[in-house]
Coordinates of C-alpha atoms in Angstrom, one line a residue:
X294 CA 22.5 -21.1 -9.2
X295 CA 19.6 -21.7 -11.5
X296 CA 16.5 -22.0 -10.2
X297 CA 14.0 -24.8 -11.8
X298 CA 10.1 -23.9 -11.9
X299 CA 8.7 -24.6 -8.6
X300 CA 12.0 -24.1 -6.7
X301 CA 10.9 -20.5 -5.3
X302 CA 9.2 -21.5 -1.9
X303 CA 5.4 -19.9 -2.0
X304 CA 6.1 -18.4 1.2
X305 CA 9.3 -16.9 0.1
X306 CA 9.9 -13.0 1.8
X307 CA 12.3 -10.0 0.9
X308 CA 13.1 -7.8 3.7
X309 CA 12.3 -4.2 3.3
X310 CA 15.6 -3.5 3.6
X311 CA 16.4 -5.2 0.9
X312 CA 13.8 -2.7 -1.4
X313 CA 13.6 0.3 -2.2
X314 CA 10.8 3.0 -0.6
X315 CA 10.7 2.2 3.2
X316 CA 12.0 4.5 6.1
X317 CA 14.2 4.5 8.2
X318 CA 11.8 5.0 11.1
X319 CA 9.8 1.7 9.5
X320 CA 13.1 -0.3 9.1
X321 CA 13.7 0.3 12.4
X322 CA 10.7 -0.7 13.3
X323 CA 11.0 -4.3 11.8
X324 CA 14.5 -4.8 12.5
X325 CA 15.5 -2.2 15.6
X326 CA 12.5 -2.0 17.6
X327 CA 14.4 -0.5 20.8
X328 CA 15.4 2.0 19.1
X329 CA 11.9 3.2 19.1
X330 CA 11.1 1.8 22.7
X331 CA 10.1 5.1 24.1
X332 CA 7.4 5.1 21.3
X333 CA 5.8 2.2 21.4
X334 CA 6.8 0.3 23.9
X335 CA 6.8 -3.4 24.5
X336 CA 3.8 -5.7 23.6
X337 CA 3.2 -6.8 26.8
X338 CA -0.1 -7.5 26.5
X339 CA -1.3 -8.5 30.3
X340 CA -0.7 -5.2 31.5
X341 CA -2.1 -3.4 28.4
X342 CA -5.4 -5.1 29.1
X343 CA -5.4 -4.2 32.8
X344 CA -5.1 -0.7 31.5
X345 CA -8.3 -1.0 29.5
X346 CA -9.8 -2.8 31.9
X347 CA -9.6 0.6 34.1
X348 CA -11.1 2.5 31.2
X349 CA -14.3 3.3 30.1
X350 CA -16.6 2.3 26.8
X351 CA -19.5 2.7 25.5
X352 CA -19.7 -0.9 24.4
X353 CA -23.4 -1.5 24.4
X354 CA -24.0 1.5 22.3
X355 CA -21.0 0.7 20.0
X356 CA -22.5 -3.0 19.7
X357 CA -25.9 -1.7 18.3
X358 CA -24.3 0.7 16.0
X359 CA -22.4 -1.8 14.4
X360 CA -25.1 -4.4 14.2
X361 CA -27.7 -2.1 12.4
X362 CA -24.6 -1.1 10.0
X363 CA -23.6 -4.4 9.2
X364 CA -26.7 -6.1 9.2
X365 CA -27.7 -3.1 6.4
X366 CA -25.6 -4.5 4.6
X367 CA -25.8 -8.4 4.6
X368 CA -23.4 -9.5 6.8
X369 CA -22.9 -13.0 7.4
X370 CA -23.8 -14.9 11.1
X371 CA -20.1 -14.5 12.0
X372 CA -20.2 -10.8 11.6
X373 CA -22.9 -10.7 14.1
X374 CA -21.4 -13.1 16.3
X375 CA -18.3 -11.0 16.6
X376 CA -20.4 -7.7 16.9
X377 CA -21.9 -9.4 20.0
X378 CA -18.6 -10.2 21.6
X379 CA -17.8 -6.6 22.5
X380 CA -20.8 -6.2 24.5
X381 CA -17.8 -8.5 27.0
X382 CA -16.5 -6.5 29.7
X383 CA -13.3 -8.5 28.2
X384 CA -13.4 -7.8 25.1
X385 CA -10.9 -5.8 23.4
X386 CA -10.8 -4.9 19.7
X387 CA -7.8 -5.2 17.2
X388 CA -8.1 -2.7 14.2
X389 CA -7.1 -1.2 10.8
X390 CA -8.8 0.9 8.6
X391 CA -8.7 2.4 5.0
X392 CA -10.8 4.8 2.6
X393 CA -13.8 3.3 0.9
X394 CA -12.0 2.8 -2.7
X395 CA -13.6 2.2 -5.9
X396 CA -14.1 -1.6 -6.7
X397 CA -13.0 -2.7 -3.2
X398 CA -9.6 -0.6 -3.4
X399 CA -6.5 -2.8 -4.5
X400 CA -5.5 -6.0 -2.5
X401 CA -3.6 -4.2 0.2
X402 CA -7.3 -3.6 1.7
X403 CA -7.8 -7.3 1.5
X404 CA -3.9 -8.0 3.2
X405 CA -4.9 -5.3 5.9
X406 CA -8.3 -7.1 6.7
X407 CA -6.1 -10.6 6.5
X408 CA -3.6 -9.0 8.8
X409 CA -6.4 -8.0 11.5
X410 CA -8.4 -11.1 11.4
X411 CA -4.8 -13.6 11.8
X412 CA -4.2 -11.1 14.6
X413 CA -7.4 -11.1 16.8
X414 CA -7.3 -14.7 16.5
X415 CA -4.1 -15.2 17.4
X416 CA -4.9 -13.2 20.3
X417 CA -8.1 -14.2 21.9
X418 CA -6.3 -17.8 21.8
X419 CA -3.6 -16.3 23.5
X420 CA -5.2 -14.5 26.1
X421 CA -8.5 -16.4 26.4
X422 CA -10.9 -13.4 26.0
X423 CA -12.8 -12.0 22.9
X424 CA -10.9 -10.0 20.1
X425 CA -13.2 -8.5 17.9
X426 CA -11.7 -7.6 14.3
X427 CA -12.7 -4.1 13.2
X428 CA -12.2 -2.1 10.2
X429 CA -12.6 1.2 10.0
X430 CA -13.8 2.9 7.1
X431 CA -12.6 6.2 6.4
X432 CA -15.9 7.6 5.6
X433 CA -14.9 10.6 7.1
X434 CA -12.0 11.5 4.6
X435 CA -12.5 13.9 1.8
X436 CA -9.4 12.7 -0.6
X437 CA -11.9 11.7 -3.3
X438 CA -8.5 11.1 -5.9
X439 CA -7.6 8.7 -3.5
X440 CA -11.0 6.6 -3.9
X441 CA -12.2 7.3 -7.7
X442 CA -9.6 5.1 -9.2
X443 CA -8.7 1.6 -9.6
X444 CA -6.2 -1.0 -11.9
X445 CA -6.4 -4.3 -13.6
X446 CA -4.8 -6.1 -16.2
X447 CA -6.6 -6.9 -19.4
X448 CA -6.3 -10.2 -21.4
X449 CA -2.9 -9.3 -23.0
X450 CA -1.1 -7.8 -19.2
X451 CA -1.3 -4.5 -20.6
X452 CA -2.2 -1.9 -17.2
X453 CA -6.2 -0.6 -17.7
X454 CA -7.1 2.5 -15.6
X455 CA -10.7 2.6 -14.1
X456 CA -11.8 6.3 -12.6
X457 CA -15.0 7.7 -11.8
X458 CA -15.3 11.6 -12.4
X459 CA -12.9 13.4 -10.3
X460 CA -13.0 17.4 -10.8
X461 CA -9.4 18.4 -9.3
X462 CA -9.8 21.6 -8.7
X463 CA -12.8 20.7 -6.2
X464 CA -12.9 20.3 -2.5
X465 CA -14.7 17.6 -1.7
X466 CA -17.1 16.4 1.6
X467 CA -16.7 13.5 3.2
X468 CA -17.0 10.0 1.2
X469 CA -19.3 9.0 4.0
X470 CA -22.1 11.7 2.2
X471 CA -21.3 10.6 -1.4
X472 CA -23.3 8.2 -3.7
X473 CA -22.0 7.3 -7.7
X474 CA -22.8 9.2 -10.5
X475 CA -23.5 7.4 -13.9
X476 CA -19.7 7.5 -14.2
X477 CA -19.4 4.6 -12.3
X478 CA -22.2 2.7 -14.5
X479 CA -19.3 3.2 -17.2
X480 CA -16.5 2.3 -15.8
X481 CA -18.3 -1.3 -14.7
X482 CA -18.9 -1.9 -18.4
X483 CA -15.5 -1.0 -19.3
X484 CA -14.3 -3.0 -16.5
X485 CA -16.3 -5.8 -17.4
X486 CA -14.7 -5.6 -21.0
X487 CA -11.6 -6.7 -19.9
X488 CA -12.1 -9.9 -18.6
X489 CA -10.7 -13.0 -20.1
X490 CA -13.7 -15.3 -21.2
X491 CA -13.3 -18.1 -18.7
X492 CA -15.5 -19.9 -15.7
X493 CA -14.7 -17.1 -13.2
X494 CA -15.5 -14.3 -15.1
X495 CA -19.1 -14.2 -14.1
X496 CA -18.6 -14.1 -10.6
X497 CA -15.7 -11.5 -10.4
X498 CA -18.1 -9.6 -12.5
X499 CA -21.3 -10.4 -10.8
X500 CA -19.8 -9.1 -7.1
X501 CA -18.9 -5.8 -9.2
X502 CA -21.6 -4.8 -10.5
X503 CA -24.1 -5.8 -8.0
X504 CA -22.9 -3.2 -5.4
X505 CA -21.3 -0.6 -8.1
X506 CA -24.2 1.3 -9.7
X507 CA -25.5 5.2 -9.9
X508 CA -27.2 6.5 -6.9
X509 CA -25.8 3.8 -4.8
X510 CA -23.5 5.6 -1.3
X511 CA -19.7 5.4 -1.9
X512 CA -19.2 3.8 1.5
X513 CA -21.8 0.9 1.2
X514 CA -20.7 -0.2 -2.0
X515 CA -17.0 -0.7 -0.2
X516 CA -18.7 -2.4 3.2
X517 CA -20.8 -4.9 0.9
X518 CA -18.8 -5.8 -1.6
X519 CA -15.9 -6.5 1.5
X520 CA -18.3 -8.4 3.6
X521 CA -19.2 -10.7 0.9
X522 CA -15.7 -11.7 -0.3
X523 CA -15.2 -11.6 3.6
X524 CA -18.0 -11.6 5.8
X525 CA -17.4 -15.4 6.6
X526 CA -13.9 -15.4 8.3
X527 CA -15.7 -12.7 10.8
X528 CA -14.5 -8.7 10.0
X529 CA -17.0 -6.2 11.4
X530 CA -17.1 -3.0 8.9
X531 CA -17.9 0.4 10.7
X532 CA -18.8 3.4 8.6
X533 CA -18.0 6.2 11.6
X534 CA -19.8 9.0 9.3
X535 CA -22.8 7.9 11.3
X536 CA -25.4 10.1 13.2
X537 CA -26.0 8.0 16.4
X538 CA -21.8 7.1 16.1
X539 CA -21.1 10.8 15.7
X540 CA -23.2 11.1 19.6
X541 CA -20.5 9.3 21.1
X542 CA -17.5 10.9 19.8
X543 CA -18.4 14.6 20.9
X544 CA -16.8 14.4 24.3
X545 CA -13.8 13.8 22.7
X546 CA -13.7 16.2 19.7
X547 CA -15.0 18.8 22.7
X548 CA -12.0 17.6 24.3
X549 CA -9.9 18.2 21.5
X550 CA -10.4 21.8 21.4
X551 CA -9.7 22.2 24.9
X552 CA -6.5 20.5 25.0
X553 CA -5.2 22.0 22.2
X554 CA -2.5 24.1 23.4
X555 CA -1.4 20.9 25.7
X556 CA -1.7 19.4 22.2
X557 CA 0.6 21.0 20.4
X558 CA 3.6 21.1 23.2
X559 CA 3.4 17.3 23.1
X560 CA 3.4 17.1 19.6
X561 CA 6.3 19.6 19.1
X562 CA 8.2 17.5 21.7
X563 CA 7.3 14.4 19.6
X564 CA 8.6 15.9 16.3
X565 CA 11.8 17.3 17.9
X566 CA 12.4 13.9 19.2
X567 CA 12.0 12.3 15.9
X568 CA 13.8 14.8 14.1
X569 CA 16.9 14.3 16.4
X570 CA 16.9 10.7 15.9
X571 CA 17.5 11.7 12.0
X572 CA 13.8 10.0 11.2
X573 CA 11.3 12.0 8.9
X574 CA 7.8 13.4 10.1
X575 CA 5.1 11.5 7.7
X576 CA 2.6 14.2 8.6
X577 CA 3.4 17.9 8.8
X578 CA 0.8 20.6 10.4
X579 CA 0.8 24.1 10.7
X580 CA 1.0 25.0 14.8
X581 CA -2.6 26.5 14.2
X582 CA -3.4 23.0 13.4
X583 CA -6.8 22.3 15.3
X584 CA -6.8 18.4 14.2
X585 CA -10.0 18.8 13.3
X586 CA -12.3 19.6 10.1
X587 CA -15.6 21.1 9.5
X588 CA -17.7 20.3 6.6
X589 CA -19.2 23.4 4.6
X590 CA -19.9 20.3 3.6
X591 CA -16.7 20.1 1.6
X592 CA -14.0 19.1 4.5
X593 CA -12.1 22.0 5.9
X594 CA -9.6 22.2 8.4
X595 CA -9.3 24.1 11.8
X596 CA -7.1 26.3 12.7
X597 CA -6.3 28.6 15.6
X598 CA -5.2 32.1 15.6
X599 CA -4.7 33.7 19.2
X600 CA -7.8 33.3 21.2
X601 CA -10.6 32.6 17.7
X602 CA -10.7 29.6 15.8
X603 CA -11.8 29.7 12.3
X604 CA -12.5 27.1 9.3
X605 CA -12.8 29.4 6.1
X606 CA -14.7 32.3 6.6
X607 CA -16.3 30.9 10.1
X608 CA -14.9 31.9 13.4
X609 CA -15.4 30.7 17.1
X610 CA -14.4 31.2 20.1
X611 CA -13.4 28.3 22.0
X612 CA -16.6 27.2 23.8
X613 CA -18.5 28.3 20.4
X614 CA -16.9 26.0 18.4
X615 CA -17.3 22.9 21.0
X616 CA -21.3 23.9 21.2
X617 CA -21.4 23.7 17.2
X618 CA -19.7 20.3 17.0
X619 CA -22.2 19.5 20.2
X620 CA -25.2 20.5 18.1
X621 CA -23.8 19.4 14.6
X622 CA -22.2 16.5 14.8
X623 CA -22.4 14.9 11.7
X624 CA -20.9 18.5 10.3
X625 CA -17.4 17.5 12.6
X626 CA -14.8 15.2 12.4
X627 CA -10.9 14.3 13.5
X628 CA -7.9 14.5 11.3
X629 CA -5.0 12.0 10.7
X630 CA -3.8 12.5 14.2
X631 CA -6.8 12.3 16.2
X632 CA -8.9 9.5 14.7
X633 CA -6.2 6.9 16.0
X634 CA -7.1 8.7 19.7
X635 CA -10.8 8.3 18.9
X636 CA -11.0 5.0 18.3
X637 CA -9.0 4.4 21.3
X638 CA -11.4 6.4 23.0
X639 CA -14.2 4.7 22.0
X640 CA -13.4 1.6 21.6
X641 CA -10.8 -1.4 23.9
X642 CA -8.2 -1.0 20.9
X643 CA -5.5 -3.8 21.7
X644 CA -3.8 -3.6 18.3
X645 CA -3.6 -1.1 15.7
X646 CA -2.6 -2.9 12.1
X647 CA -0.8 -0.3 10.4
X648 CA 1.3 0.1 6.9
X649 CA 4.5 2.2 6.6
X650 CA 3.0 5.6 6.4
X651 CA 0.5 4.9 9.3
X652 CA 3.4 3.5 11.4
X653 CA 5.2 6.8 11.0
X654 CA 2.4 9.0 11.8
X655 CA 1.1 7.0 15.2
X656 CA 4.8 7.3 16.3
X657 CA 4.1 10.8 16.3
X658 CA 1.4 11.0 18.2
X659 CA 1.9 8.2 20.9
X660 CA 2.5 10.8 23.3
X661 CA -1.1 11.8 23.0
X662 CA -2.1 8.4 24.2
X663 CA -1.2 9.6 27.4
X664 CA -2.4 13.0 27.6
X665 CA -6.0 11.9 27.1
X666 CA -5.4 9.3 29.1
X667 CA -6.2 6.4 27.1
X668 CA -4.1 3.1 27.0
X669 CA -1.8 3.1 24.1
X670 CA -2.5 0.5 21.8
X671 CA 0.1 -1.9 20.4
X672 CA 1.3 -1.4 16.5
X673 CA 1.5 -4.5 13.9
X674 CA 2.7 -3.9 10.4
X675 CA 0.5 -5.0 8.2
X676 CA 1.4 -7.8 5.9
X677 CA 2.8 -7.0 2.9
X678 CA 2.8 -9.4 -0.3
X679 CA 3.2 -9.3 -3.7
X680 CA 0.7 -12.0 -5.9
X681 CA 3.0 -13.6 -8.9
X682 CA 0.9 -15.4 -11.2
X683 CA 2.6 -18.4 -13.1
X684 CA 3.8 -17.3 -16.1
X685 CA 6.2 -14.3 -14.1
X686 CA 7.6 -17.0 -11.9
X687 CA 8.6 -18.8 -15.2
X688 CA 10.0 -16.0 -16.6
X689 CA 12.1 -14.9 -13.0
X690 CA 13.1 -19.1 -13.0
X691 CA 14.0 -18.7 -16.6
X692 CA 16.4 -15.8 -16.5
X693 CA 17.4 -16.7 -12.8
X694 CA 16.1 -13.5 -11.3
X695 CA 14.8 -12.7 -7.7
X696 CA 11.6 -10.4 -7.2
X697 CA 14.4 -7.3 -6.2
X698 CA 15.9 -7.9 -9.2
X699 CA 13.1 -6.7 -11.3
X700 CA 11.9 -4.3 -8.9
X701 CA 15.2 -2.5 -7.7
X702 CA 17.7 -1.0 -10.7
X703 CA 15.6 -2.3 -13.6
X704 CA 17.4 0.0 -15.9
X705 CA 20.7 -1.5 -15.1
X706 CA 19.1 -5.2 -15.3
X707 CA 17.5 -4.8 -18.8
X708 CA 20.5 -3.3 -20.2
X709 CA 23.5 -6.3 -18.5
X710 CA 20.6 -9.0 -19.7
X711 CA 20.6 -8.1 -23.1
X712 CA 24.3 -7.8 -23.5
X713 CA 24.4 -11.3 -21.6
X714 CA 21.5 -12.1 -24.3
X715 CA 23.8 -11.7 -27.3
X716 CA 25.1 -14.4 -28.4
X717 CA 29.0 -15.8 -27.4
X718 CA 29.7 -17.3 -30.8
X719 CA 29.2 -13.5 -32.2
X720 CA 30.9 -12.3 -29.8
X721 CA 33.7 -14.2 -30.4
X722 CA 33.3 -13.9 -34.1
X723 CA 33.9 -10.1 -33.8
X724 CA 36.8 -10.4 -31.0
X725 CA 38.4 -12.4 -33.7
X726 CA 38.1 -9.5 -36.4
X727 CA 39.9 -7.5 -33.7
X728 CA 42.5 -9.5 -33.5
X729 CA 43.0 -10.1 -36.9
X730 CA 43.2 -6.4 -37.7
X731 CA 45.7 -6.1 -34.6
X732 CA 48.1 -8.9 -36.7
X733 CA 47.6 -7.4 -39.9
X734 CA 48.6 -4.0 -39.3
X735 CA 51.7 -5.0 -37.2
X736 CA 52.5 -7.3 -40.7
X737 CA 52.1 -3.6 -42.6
X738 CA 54.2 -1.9 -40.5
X739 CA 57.2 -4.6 -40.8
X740 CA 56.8 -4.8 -44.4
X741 CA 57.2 -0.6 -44.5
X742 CA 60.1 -0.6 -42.1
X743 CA 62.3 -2.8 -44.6
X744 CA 62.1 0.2 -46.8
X745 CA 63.4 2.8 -44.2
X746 CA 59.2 4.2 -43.8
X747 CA 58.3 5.5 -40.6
X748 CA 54.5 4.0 -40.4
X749 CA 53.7 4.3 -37.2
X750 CA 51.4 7.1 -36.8
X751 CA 49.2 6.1 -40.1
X752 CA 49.2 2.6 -38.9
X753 CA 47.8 3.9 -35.6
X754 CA 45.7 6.1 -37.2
X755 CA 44.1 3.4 -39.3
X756 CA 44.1 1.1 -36.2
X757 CA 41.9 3.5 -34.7
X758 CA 39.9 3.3 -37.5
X759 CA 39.2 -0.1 -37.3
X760 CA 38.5 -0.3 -34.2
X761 CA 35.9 2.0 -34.2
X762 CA 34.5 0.3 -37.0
X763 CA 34.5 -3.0 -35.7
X764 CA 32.8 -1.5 -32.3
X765 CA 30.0 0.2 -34.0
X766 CA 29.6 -3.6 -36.1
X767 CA 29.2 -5.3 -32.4
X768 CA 26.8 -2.4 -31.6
X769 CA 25.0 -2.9 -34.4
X770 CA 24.5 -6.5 -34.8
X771 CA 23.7 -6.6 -31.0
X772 CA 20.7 -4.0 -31.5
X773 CA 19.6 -6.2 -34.3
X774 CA 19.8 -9.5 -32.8
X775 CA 17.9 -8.0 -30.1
X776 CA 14.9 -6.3 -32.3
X777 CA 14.9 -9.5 -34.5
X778 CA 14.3 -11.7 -30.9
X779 CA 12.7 -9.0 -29.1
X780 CA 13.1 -12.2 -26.1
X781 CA 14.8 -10.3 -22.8
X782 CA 13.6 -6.8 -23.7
X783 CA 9.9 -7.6 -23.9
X784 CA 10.1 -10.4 -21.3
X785 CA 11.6 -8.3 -18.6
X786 CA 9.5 -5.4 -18.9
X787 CA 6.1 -7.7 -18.8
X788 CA 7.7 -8.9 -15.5
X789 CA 8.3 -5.6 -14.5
X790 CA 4.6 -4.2 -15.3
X791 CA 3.5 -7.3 -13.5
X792 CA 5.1 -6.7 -10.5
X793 CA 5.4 -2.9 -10.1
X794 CA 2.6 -1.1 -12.3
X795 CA 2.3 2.6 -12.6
X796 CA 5.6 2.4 -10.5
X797 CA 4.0 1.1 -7.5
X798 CA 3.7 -2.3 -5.7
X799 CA 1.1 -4.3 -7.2
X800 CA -0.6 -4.6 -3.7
X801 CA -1.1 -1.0 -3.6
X802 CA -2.2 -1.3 -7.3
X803 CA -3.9 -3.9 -8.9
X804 CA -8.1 -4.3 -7.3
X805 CA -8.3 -8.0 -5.8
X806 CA -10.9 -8.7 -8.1
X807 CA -8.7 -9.6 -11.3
X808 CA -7.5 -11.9 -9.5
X809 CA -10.6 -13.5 -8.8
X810 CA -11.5 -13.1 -12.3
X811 CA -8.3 -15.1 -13.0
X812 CA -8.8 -17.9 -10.0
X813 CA -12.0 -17.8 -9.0
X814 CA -13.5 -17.1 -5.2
X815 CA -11.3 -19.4 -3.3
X816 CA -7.9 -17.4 -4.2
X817 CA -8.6 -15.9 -1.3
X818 CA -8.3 -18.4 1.0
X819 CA -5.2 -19.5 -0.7
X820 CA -3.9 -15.9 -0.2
X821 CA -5.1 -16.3 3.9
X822 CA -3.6 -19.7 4.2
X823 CA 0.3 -18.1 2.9
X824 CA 0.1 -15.1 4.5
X825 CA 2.9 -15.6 7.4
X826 CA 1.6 -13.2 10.4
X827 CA 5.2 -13.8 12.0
X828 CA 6.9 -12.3 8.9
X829 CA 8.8 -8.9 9.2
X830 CA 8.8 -8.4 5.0
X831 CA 7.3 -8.1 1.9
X832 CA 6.1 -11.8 1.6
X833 CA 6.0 -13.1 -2.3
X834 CA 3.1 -15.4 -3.1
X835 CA 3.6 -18.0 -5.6
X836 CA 0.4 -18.4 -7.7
X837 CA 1.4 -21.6 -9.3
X838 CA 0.7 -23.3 -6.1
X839 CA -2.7 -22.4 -6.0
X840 CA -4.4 -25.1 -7.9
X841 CA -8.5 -23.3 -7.5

């Protein structure tokens, strides 16, 4: 069936199955949750809270550390509001996080922050008590690669590339210590270059280069520019590379190194049970593995070797090391593994939003829930969506495609379109030839057999012939009728770029702010308003339906 223009539902959503790229472990997940029971359990939410209601926080110091970060940097009433809710011996706390990525990262930060606001609201109506939505940012990692980059499209959809300095043969410190160089001063002018000339262009631009500039820290540039695209529906930002936050996680990185042989049974246990159930490990240690780093101040890890413990050239014993993370905290900080336990530590985490990769690693490590004896948190997925702009639903209506269509076996699509491109009265033009040929050289070989001649291997011989030649014709005249039109080739392949550029999702991609230079402001709410929090799959979002 041919679809007309309009016909593809704006909330419209693929499963994962149905794509390419996910786990097993994540399918399962979605569509086979007992399977994975043992992991994460049931969301039974009643009895999660009366867990955390036995635990411990320091909420009133939590509160004040997030009120002088997020008034610092201009938070809206409702930030504060929110902030003041977890000083409620109710409250609990529903959280994602992500690394503090040039230009605000691309628009899976903004469907992670979506995905945690729609679920502490959902919640706190549910269970009638405050749900404050965190995000956590990563200030703490040292993957600079990770952060220095960004995409948009330019006026004509072609793919530009936006990248601070990045010296790859450095080790880096964490983000949370890091300010821009003058790099970033040019890759805002060349970002502002291509914009299309239109009424939104100054305020995509504006929100870019008034938090983007030399000297200015890594992480507040990500926390401001966030909180004013989003400050209003509520999100609290926390930078944990923090002096006075740092105070408060030293019990349990002290902790850390004394469980650490307890550690590493459970987590062997975990990973044997995983492996057994034929699902991959997302994150692979070395047994020496500490799950912890030390910043020189570039970030290096920890590792044990019989009774020292050493991170480069420095070595500790055991109660060494815990008074030097005691004494320098800011010089400390967890890994993958533990920062999920922290945060649980610190803070009443109801709900952890997680994507596909995170979802693997916490099913790793649930087991440590328990062995620091902290209430294991539930696990969303994060919503996933792709953004199609109008002219790509057109051209998917047009050819009567589907979004796994251009992003599964494109190869195979491109090359059964064009043949289906070519013309049927050529076709039948040249299947006429061959039949002609056929008749003519069974007339020849009648006419030779009235005079006793045995023609029948040169008349195959020249049948051959033909045939060949008349194949490499089709061939030919297909390849030109193609070049001349240039029409599937070229429209498939913008509809590809669109949708999957640099061979990834668009949502882990493209920065959210093209799209606002496209739409304006209120895209976003558009966006919020058709994300489906009850959907288990990549959820397509028609942009023709937005109308500003």
């Amino acid at each position: 069936m041919t679809l007309k223009c309009g016909e593809i539902l704006k909330d419209a959503i693929v499963k994962y199955s149905e794509l390419s790229g996910y786990s097993d472990l994540f399918l399962d997940f979605n569509y086979n949750r007992e399977k994975l029971s043992g992991i994460f359990g049931a969301s039974r939410h009643n009895l999660k809270i009366e867990q955390i209601s036995k635990s411990s926080y320091p909420k009133r110091e939590l509160a004040n550390i997030l009120m002088r970060q997020n008034k610092g940097w201009n938070a809206p009433e409702r930030v504060l509001e929110n902030i003041s809710k977890l000083t409620d011996e109710k409250s609990v706390v529903v959280t994602a996080g992500q690394q503090a990525c040039l230009f605000g990262g691309p628009y899976l930060v903004l469907l992670k922050i979506l995905t945690v606001l729609k679920k502490a609201k959902l919640l706190e109506k549910e269970l009638e008590i405050p749900v404050i939505p965190l995000f956590w940012i990563a200030s703490d990692d040292h993957d600079f690669a990770e952060i220095s980059r960004a995409h948009i499209f330019d006026s004509r959809g072609e793919i530009v590339r936006l990248a601070i300095d990045y010296d790859k043969e450095r080790k880096y410190p964490p983000v949370g210590t890091m300010s821009f160089d003058d790099t970033v001063t040019r890759e805002v002018n060349k970002f502002m270059s291509h914009f299309p000339e239109n009424d939104y262009k100054e305020m995509a631009v504006n929100s870019i280069e008034k938090y983007y500039s030399s000297g200015v820290s890594i992480v507040d540039a990500f926390a401001r520019y966030w909180l004013n695209l989003l400050g209003q529906y509520g999100i609290v930002m926390l930078n944990p590379h923090d002096a006075e936050f740092k105070k408060l996680c030293a019990p349990f990185m002290t902790s850390v190194v004394d469980k650490h042989e307890e550690m590493k049974r459970v987590l062997n246990e975990s990973n044997e049970w995983l492996t057994s159930q034929s699902y991959h490990l997302q994150v692979q240690k070395p047994e020496s593995s500490m799950h912890l780093f030390a910043h020189f101040p570039e970030r290096i890890a920890i590792h044990q070797r019989d009774d020292e413990f050493f991170a480069r050239d420095k070595k500790y014993s055991q109660e060494s090391l815990k008074e030097d993370i005691k004494a320098n905290l800011l010089n400390f900080s967890p890994d993958v593994f533990t920062r999920s336990l922290l945060q649980s530590y610190l803070f009443p985490v109801l709900d952890i939003i997680a994507g596909p990769s995170e979802i693997a690693y916490l099913a790793q490590i649930m087991p440590l829930f328990d062995l620091f004896e902290l209430p294991r948190p539930d696990i969303t997925a994060r919503l996933s969506a792709t953004l199609i702009e109008n002219k790509f639903e057109k051209l998917m209506t047009s050819l009567n495609l589907q979004y796994q269509d251009v992003v599964l076996d494109f190869e195979e699509i491109l090359r059964t379109r064009q043949n289906e491109d070519f013309p049927d009265s050529i076709k039948l033009q040249i299947n006429s030839i061959r039949q002609s040929n056929i008749e003519k050289m069974r007339e020849l070989r009648e006419i030779s057999n009235r005079y006793d001649f045995d023609s029948k291997n040169i008349v195959e011989k020249y049948q051959r012939k033909m045939d060949y030649l008349t194949g490499e014709l089709e061939k030919r005249l297909e390849s030109a009728y193609i070049n001349q039109s240039g029409s599937v080739k070229s429209k498939l392949e913008r509809m590809r770029k669109a949708l999957m550029p640099v061979n990834n999702p668009s949502e882990r991609s493209i920065a959210l702010v093209y799209f606002i230079s496209r739409y304006g402001m209120n895209v976003i709410d558009f966006i919020d308003e058709n994300l489906n929090l009850d959907s288990a799959g990549h959820q397509l979002i028609y942009l023709s339906e937005y109308h500003g």
